[in-house]
């Protein structure tokens, strides 16, 4: 009798399981582990699933394509081609808002990953297009009580790179919102070992100017100089990212995002003999993609500036390490 009850119970459980319908939503839970499976993703299997997904997209069976891509994600959540294919599929189906939220959640849970940042900003870069951002205007102070000759001399020395501390303070009175002058002051703080003081000063400055992308950039710059290393770099990137998401005016935001992203990866990869911090910055192609596309925006936002050398350095570094980058300015 006990054996009969056990058989009936087993059959009823199996029947219930067979009636469950697959969930149409994203499922990023890991697959059950079995001793026969290898812990590493099987490359051939992943490539096969991606090929199947591409075939389903050609057939316009988009739901099945999503199923295949989610199977890839269970094996390698950050697979570059799978994420790119999935994002393009969702954007083409008019699901851009849901896609943005999905990858924002992933970024919030993986802020130390360069590829998480890249796939978070990529849908917005596609939606907005690689185009000039709004440039913030910083007029000179109207009531200048300082000696005009002293001001002119300070400006000349500023351009020559020989400006003194007193001249920097003078320029800050004449050009109170000019980021270039503020950067001179930040450099002074750094040279004097007063980075912590600079962070506090420019955090307040940014809070007093919440609509200024340039003020936020200056605050991020102080964080970058104060918290040297991976944590500070990603904090600075996250601050500037938040301003760019909100479309704060200021050409310095895309420049800052690009330069910090490139500096981080260049430090990790060059020279090749230095140890990399894979646990914090996996998949360098993510930050290189960020650097390339934000340099493109910076070049369009500031026509007088030349970012061709910056872009070349990014592309050369990617080529040396065999990373395939996606230049969204070429996207049709």
CSV table of C-alpha atoms in Angstrom, one decimal:
chain,number,residue,atom,x,y,z
A,1,UNK,CA,0.0,0.0,0.0
A,2,UNK,CA,2.8,2.4,0.9
A,3,UNK,CA,4.5,1.6,-2.4
A,4,UNK,CA,1.3,2.3,-4.3
A,5,UNK,CA,0.8,5.7,-2.5
A,6,UNK,CA,4.4,6.6,-3.4
A,7,UNK,CA,3.8,5.8,-7.1
A,8,UNK,CA,0.6,7.9,-7.1
A,9,UNK,CA,2.3,10.8,-5.4
A,10,UNK,CA,5.2,10.7,-7.9
A,11,UNK,CA,2.8,10.6,-10.9
A,12,UNK,CA,0.8,13.5,-9.5
A,13,UNK,CA,3.9,15.7,-9.1
A,14,UNK,CA,5.0,14.9,-12.6
A,15,UNK,CA,1.6,15.7,-14.0
A,16,UNK,CA,1.6,19.1,-12.2
A,17,UNK,CA,5.1,19.8,-13.5
A,18,UNK,CA,4.0,19.0,-17.1
A,19,UNK,CA,1.1,21.5,-16.9
A,20,UNK,CA,3.3,24.4,-16.0
A,21,UNK,CA,3.7,27.0,-18.8
A,22,UNK,CA,7.1,28.6,-19.5
A,23,UNK,CA,7.5,32.1,-18.2
A,24,UNK,CA,7.6,34.7,-21.0
A,25,UNK,CA,9.6,37.1,-18.8
A,26,UNK,CA,13.3,37.2,-18.5
A,27,UNK,CA,14.7,34.4,-16.4
A,28,UNK,CA,18.3,34.9,-15.2
A,29,UNK,CA,18.3,32.1,-12.6
A,30,UNK,CA,21.1,29.6,-12.9
A,31,UNK,CA,20.4,26.2,-14.3
A,32,UNK,CA,20.4,23.3,-11.9
A,33,UNK,CA,23.9,21.9,-11.4
A,34,UNK,CA,24.6,18.3,-12.2
A,35,UNK,CA,27.9,16.5,-11.5
A,36,UNK,CA,28.2,15.7,-15.2
A,37,UNK,CA,28.3,19.4,-16.2
A,38,UNK,CA,31.4,21.4,-16.4
A,39,UNK,CA,31.4,24.7,-14.4
A,40,UNK,CA,32.6,26.7,-17.4
A,41,UNK,CA,30.3,27.7,-20.2
A,42,UNK,CA,30.6,25.5,-23.2
A,43,UNK,CA,31.6,27.8,-26.1
A,44,UNK,CA,30.2,25.6,-28.8
A,45,UNK,CA,26.9,25.4,-27.1
A,46,UNK,CA,26.7,29.1,-26.7
A,47,UNK,CA,27.6,29.7,-30.3
A,48,UNK,CA,24.9,27.2,-31.3
A,49,UNK,CA,22.3,29.0,-29.3
A,50,UNK,CA,23.2,32.4,-30.7
A,51,UNK,CA,23.0,30.9,-34.3
A,52,UNK,CA,19.6,29.5,-33.5
A,53,UNK,CA,18.5,32.9,-32.1
A,54,UNK,CA,19.6,34.6,-35.3
A,55,UNK,CA,17.7,32.1,-37.3
A,56,UNK,CA,14.5,32.6,-35.3
A,57,UNK,CA,14.8,36.4,-35.7
A,58,UNK,CA,15.0,35.8,-39.5
A,59,UNK,CA,11.9,33.7,-39.2
A,60,UNK,CA,10.3,36.5,-37.1
A,61,UNK,CA,9.7,34.1,-34.3
A,62,UNK,CA,10.9,36.7,-31.7
A,63,UNK,CA,9.6,34.9,-28.7
A,64,UNK,CA,11.7,31.8,-29.5
A,65,UNK,CA,14.7,34.0,-30.2
A,66,UNK,CA,14.4,35.4,-26.7
A,67,UNK,CA,14.2,32.0,-25.2
A,68,UNK,CA,17.4,31.0,-27.0
A,69,UNK,CA,19.2,34.2,-25.8
A,70,UNK,CA,18.1,33.7,-22.2
A,71,UNK,CA,19.5,30.2,-22.4
A,72,UNK,CA,22.8,31.9,-23.3
A,73,UNK,CA,22.5,34.3,-20.4
A,74,UNK,CA,22.1,31.3,-18.0
A,75,UNK,CA,25.5,30.2,-19.2
A,76,UNK,CA,27.2,33.6,-19.6
A,77,UNK,CA,25.1,36.6,-18.6
A,78,UNK,CA,27.6,39.1,-20.1
A,79,UNK,CA,28.2,37.4,-23.5
A,80,UNK,CA,28.8,40.5,-25.8
A,81,UNK,CA,27.1,39.2,-28.9
A,82,UNK,CA,24.1,37.8,-27.0
A,83,UNK,CA,23.5,41.0,-25.1
A,84,UNK,CA,23.8,43.1,-28.3
A,85,UNK,CA,21.5,40.8,-30.2
A,86,UNK,CA,18.9,40.8,-27.4
A,87,UNK,CA,19.0,44.6,-27.0
A,88,UNK,CA,18.6,45.2,-30.7
A,89,UNK,CA,15.7,42.7,-30.8
A,90,UNK,CA,13.9,44.4,-27.9
A,91,UNK,CA,14.5,47.9,-29.4
A,92,UNK,CA,13.1,46.8,-32.8
A,93,UNK,CA,10.0,45.4,-31.0
A,94,UNK,CA,9.3,48.8,-29.3
A,95,UNK,CA,10.3,47.5,-25.9
A,96,UNK,CA,13.0,50.1,-25.3
A,97,UNK,CA,11.6,51.4,-21.9
A,98,UNK,CA,11.4,47.9,-20.4
A,99,UNK,CA,14.9,47.1,-21.8
A,100,UNK,CA,16.3,50.2,-20.2
A,101,UNK,CA,14.9,49.3,-16.8
A,102,UNK,CA,16.1,45.7,-17.1
A,103,UNK,CA,19.7,46.8,-17.8
A,104,UNK,CA,19.5,49.6,-15.2
A,105,UNK,CA,18.7,46.9,-12.6
A,106,UNK,CA,21.6,44.8,-13.8
A,107,UNK,CA,24.0,47.7,-13.6
A,108,UNK,CA,22.9,48.6,-10.1
A,109,UNK,CA,23.7,45.1,-9.0
A,110,UNK,CA,27.1,45.0,-10.9
A,111,UNK,CA,28.4,48.6,-10.7
A,112,UNK,CA,32.0,47.4,-10.8
A,113,UNK,CA,31.7,45.8,-14.2
A,114,UNK,CA,32.6,47.8,-17.3
A,115,UNK,CA,30.3,45.7,-19.5
A,116,UNK,CA,27.4,46.3,-17.1
A,117,UNK,CA,27.9,50.1,-17.6
A,118,UNK,CA,28.2,49.7,-21.4
A,119,UNK,CA,25.0,47.6,-21.8
A,120,UNK,CA,23.2,50.0,-19.4
A,121,UNK,CA,24.0,53.1,-21.5
A,122,UNK,CA,23.9,51.5,-24.9
A,123,UNK,CA,20.1,51.5,-25.4
A,124,UNK,CA,20.0,55.2,-24.5
A,125,UNK,CA,22.9,56.0,-26.8
A,126,UNK,CA,20.9,54.3,-29.6
A,127,UNK,CA,17.7,56.1,-28.7
A,128,UNK,CA,19.3,59.5,-28.5
A,129,UNK,CA,21.8,59.0,-31.3
A,130,UNK,CA,25.5,59.9,-31.3
A,131,UNK,CA,25.0,63.7,-31.5
A,132,UNK,CA,26.1,66.9,-29.8
A,133,UNK,CA,24.9,67.4,-26.3
A,134,UNK,CA,23.8,70.8,-25.0
A,135,UNK,CA,26.8,73.0,-24.1
A,136,UNK,CA,26.6,74.9,-20.9
A,137,UNK,CA,27.4,78.7,-21.1
A,138,UNK,CA,29.5,80.3,-18.4
A,139,UNK,CA,29.5,84.1,-18.8
A,140,UNK,CA,32.1,86.2,-17.1
A,141,UNK,CA,31.2,88.1,-14.0
A,142,UNK,CA,29.5,91.4,-14.8
A,143,UNK,CA,30.9,93.5,-12.0
A,144,UNK,CA,34.7,93.1,-12.2
A,145,UNK,CA,36.4,95.3,-9.5
A,146,UNK,CA,39.9,93.9,-10.1
A,147,UNK,CA,42.5,95.7,-12.1
A,148,UNK,CA,41.9,95.0,-15.7
A,149,UNK,CA,45.6,94.6,-16.5
A,150,UNK,CA,46.0,92.0,-13.7
A,151,UNK,CA,43.1,90.1,-15.2
A,152,UNK,CA,44.6,90.2,-18.7
A,153,UNK,CA,48.0,89.0,-17.3
A,154,UNK,CA,46.3,86.2,-15.5
A,155,UNK,CA,44.5,85.0,-18.6
A,156,UNK,CA,47.8,85.2,-20.6
A,157,UNK,CA,49.6,83.1,-18.0
A,158,UNK,CA,46.7,80.7,-17.9
A,159,UNK,CA,47.0,80.1,-21.6
A,160,UNK,CA,50.8,79.6,-21.2
A,161,UNK,CA,50.4,77.2,-18.3
A,162,UNK,CA,52.3,79.5,-15.9
A,163,UNK,CA,49.4,80.8,-13.8
A,164,UNK,CA,50.0,81.4,-10.1
A,165,UNK,CA,47.7,80.6,-7.1
A,166,UNK,CA,46.8,84.3,-6.8
A,167,UNK,CA,46.0,84.5,-10.5
A,168,UNK,CA,43.8,81.4,-10.2
A,169,UNK,CA,41.8,83.0,-7.4
A,170,UNK,CA,41.5,86.2,-9.6
A,171,UNK,CA,40.3,84.2,-12.6
A,172,UNK,CA,37.7,82.4,-10.4
A,173,UNK,CA,36.2,85.8,-9.5
A,174,UNK,CA,36.2,86.9,-13.2
A,175,UNK,CA,35.1,83.5,-14.6
A,176,UNK,CA,33.2,81.9,-11.7
A,177,UNK,CA,31.6,79.1,-13.6
A,178,UNK,CA,34.3,78.2,-16.1
A,179,UNK,CA,35.3,74.5,-15.6
A,180,UNK,CA,38.8,75.1,-17.0
A,181,UNK,CA,39.6,77.6,-14.2
A,182,UNK,CA,38.1,75.2,-11.6
A,183,UNK,CA,40.3,72.4,-12.9
A,184,UNK,CA,43.3,74.6,-12.3
A,185,UNK,CA,42.2,74.9,-8.7
A,186,UNK,CA,41.6,71.2,-8.4
A,187,UNK,CA,45.1,70.5,-9.7
A,188,UNK,CA,46.4,72.8,-6.9
A,189,UNK,CA,44.5,70.8,-4.3
A,190,UNK,CA,45.9,67.5,-5.7
A,191,UNK,CA,49.5,68.8,-5.7
A,192,UNK,CA,49.1,69.9,-2.1
A,193,UNK,CA,47.6,66.6,-1.0
A,194,UNK,CA,44.2,68.2,-0.2
A,195,UNK,CA,42.1,65.9,-2.3
A,196,UNK,CA,39.6,65.2,0.5
A,197,UNK,CA,39.1,69.0,0.9
A,198,UNK,CA,38.5,69.3,-2.8
A,199,UNK,CA,35.9,66.5,-2.8
A,200,UNK,CA,33.9,68.3,0.0
A,201,UNK,CA,34.2,71.7,-1.8
A,202,UNK,CA,33.0,70.5,-5.2
A,203,UNK,CA,30.3,68.2,-3.8
A,204,UNK,CA,28.8,71.4,-2.3
A,205,UNK,CA,29.4,73.3,-5.5
A,206,UNK,CA,27.5,70.6,-7.5
A,207,UNK,CA,24.6,70.5,-5.0
A,208,UNK,CA,24.4,74.3,-5.3
A,209,UNK,CA,24.2,74.0,-9.1
A,210,UNK,CA,22.0,70.8,-9.6
A,211,UNK,CA,21.2,71.7,-13.2
A,212,UNK,CA,24.9,72.0,-14.2
A,213,UNK,CA,26.6,69.1,-15.9
A,214,UNK,CA,29.9,70.9,-15.7
A,215,UNK,CA,29.6,71.3,-11.9
A,216,UNK,CA,28.8,67.6,-11.6
A,217,UNK,CA,31.8,66.8,-13.7
A,218,UNK,CA,34.1,68.8,-11.4
A,219,UNK,CA,32.8,66.9,-8.4
A,220,UNK,CA,33.4,63.6,-10.2
A,221,UNK,CA,36.9,64.8,-11.1
A,222,UNK,CA,37.7,65.4,-7.4
A,223,UNK,CA,36.4,61.9,-6.5
A,224,UNK,CA,38.6,60.4,-9.3
A,225,UNK,CA,41.7,62.1,-7.8
A,226,UNK,CA,40.9,61.4,-4.2
A,227,UNK,CA,39.9,57.7,-4.3
A,228,UNK,CA,42.7,56.4,-6.4
A,229,UNK,CA,42.0,53.0,-7.9
A,230,UNK,CA,39.1,50.9,-9.2
A,231,UNK,CA,36.5,52.1,-6.6
A,232,UNK,CA,37.2,55.8,-7.1
A,233,UNK,CA,37.2,55.4,-10.9
A,234,UNK,CA,33.9,53.7,-11.0
A,235,UNK,CA,32.4,56.2,-8.5
A,236,UNK,CA,33.5,59.0,-10.8
A,237,UNK,CA,32.0,57.3,-13.8
A,238,UNK,CA,28.8,56.6,-12.0
A,239,UNK,CA,28.4,60.3,-11.0
A,240,UNK,CA,29.0,61.5,-14.6
A,241,UNK,CA,26.7,58.7,-15.9
A,242,UNK,CA,23.9,59.9,-13.7
A,243,UNK,CA,24.2,63.5,-15.1
A,244,UNK,CA,24.3,62.2,-18.7
A,245,UNK,CA,21.2,60.1,-18.1
A,246,UNK,CA,19.4,63.2,-16.9
A,247,UNK,CA,20.7,65.1,-19.9
A,248,UNK,CA,22.3,67.8,-17.9
A,249,UNK,CA,23.9,70.4,-20.1
A,250,UNK,CA,27.7,70.4,-20.2
A,251,UNK,CA,30.2,69.2,-22.8
A,252,UNK,CA,32.6,68.1,-20.1
A,253,UNK,CA,30.3,65.2,-19.0
A,254,UNK,CA,30.9,63.1,-22.2
A,255,UNK,CA,34.6,64.0,-22.2
A,256,UNK,CA,34.9,63.0,-18.6
A,257,UNK,CA,33.1,59.7,-19.1
A,258,UNK,CA,35.3,58.8,-22.1
A,259,UNK,CA,38.6,59.8,-20.5
A,260,UNK,CA,38.0,58.0,-17.1
A,261,UNK,CA,36.8,54.9,-18.9
A,262,UNK,CA,39.8,54.9,-21.2
A,263,UNK,CA,42.3,55.7,-18.4
A,264,UNK,CA,41.0,52.8,-16.3
A,265,UNK,CA,41.3,50.2,-19.1
A,266,UNK,CA,44.6,51.6,-20.4
A,267,UNK,CA,46.0,51.3,-16.9
A,268,UNK,CA,44.8,47.7,-16.6
A,269,UNK,CA,46.0,46.5,-20.0
A,270,UNK,CA,49.2,48.4,-20.6
A,271,UNK,CA,51.8,47.2,-20.2
A,272,UNK,CA,50.4,43.7,-20.7
A,273,UNK,CA,52.6,42.3,-17.9
A,274,UNK,CA,50.7,44.1,-15.1
A,275,UNK,CA,48.2,42.1,-13.2
A,276,UNK,CA,44.5,43.0,-13.9
A,277,UNK,CA,41.8,43.1,-11.4
A,278,UNK,CA,39.4,40.8,-13.2
A,279,UNK,CA,37.0,40.5,-10.2
A,280,UNK,CA,36.2,44.2,-10.4
A,281,UNK,CA,36.7,45.0,-14.1
A,282,UNK,CA,35.8,42.0,-16.1
A,283,UNK,CA,35.5,42.3,-19.9
A,284,UNK,CA,37.5,45.5,-20.8
A,285,UNK,CA,35.7,45.8,-24.1
A,286,UNK,CA,32.8,47.3,-22.2
A,287,UNK,CA,34.7,50.4,-21.0
A,288,UNK,CA,36.5,50.7,-24.3
A,289,UNK,CA,33.0,50.9,-26.0
A,290,UNK,CA,32.0,53.5,-23.5
A,291,UNK,CA,35.1,55.5,-24.2
A,292,UNK,CA,34.8,55.3,-28.0
A,293,UNK,CA,31.2,56.4,-28.2
A,294,UNK,CA,31.4,59.2,-25.6
A,295,UNK,CA,34.5,60.6,-27.4
A,296,UNK,CA,32.3,60.7,-30.5
A,297,UNK,CA,29.7,62.7,-28.6
A,298,UNK,CA,32.4,65.0,-27.2
A,299,UNK,CA,33.8,65.6,-30.7
A,300,UNK,CA,30.4,66.7,-31.9
A,301,UNK,CA,29.7,68.8,-28.8
A,302,UNK,CA,32.9,70.9,-28.9
A,303,UNK,CA,33.7,71.6,-32.6
A,304,UNK,CA,36.8,73.6,-31.7
A,305,UNK,CA,38.3,70.6,-29.9
A,306,UNK,CA,40.1,67.7,-31.6
A,307,UNK,CA,39.5,64.3,-30.1
A,308,UNK,CA,40.8,62.3,-33.1
A,309,UNK,CA,43.9,61.3,-31.1
A,310,UNK,CA,41.8,60.1,-28.2
A,311,UNK,CA,39.6,58.0,-30.5
A,312,UNK,CA,42.7,56.6,-32.2
A,313,UNK,CA,44.2,55.5,-28.9
A,314,UNK,CA,41.0,53.7,-27.9
A,315,UNK,CA,40.8,51.9,-31.3
A,316,UNK,CA,44.5,51.0,-31.2
A,317,UNK,CA,44.3,49.6,-27.7
A,318,UNK,CA,41.3,47.5,-28.7
A,319,UNK,CA,43.0,46.2,-31.7
A,320,UNK,CA,46.2,45.2,-29.8
A,321,UNK,CA,44.1,43.2,-27.4
A,322,UNK,CA,41.6,41.9,-30.1
A,323,UNK,CA,38.5,43.5,-28.7
A,324,UNK,CA,35.7,44.2,-31.2
A,325,UNK,CA,34.2,47.6,-30.5
A,326,UNK,CA,30.8,48.9,-31.6
A,327,UNK,CA,31.0,52.5,-33.0
A,328,UNK,CA,27.3,53.6,-32.7
A,329,UNK,CA,28.0,56.7,-34.8
A,330,UNK,CA,28.2,54.3,-37.8
A,331,UNK,CA,24.8,52.7,-36.9
A,332,UNK,CA,22.2,53.1,-39.6
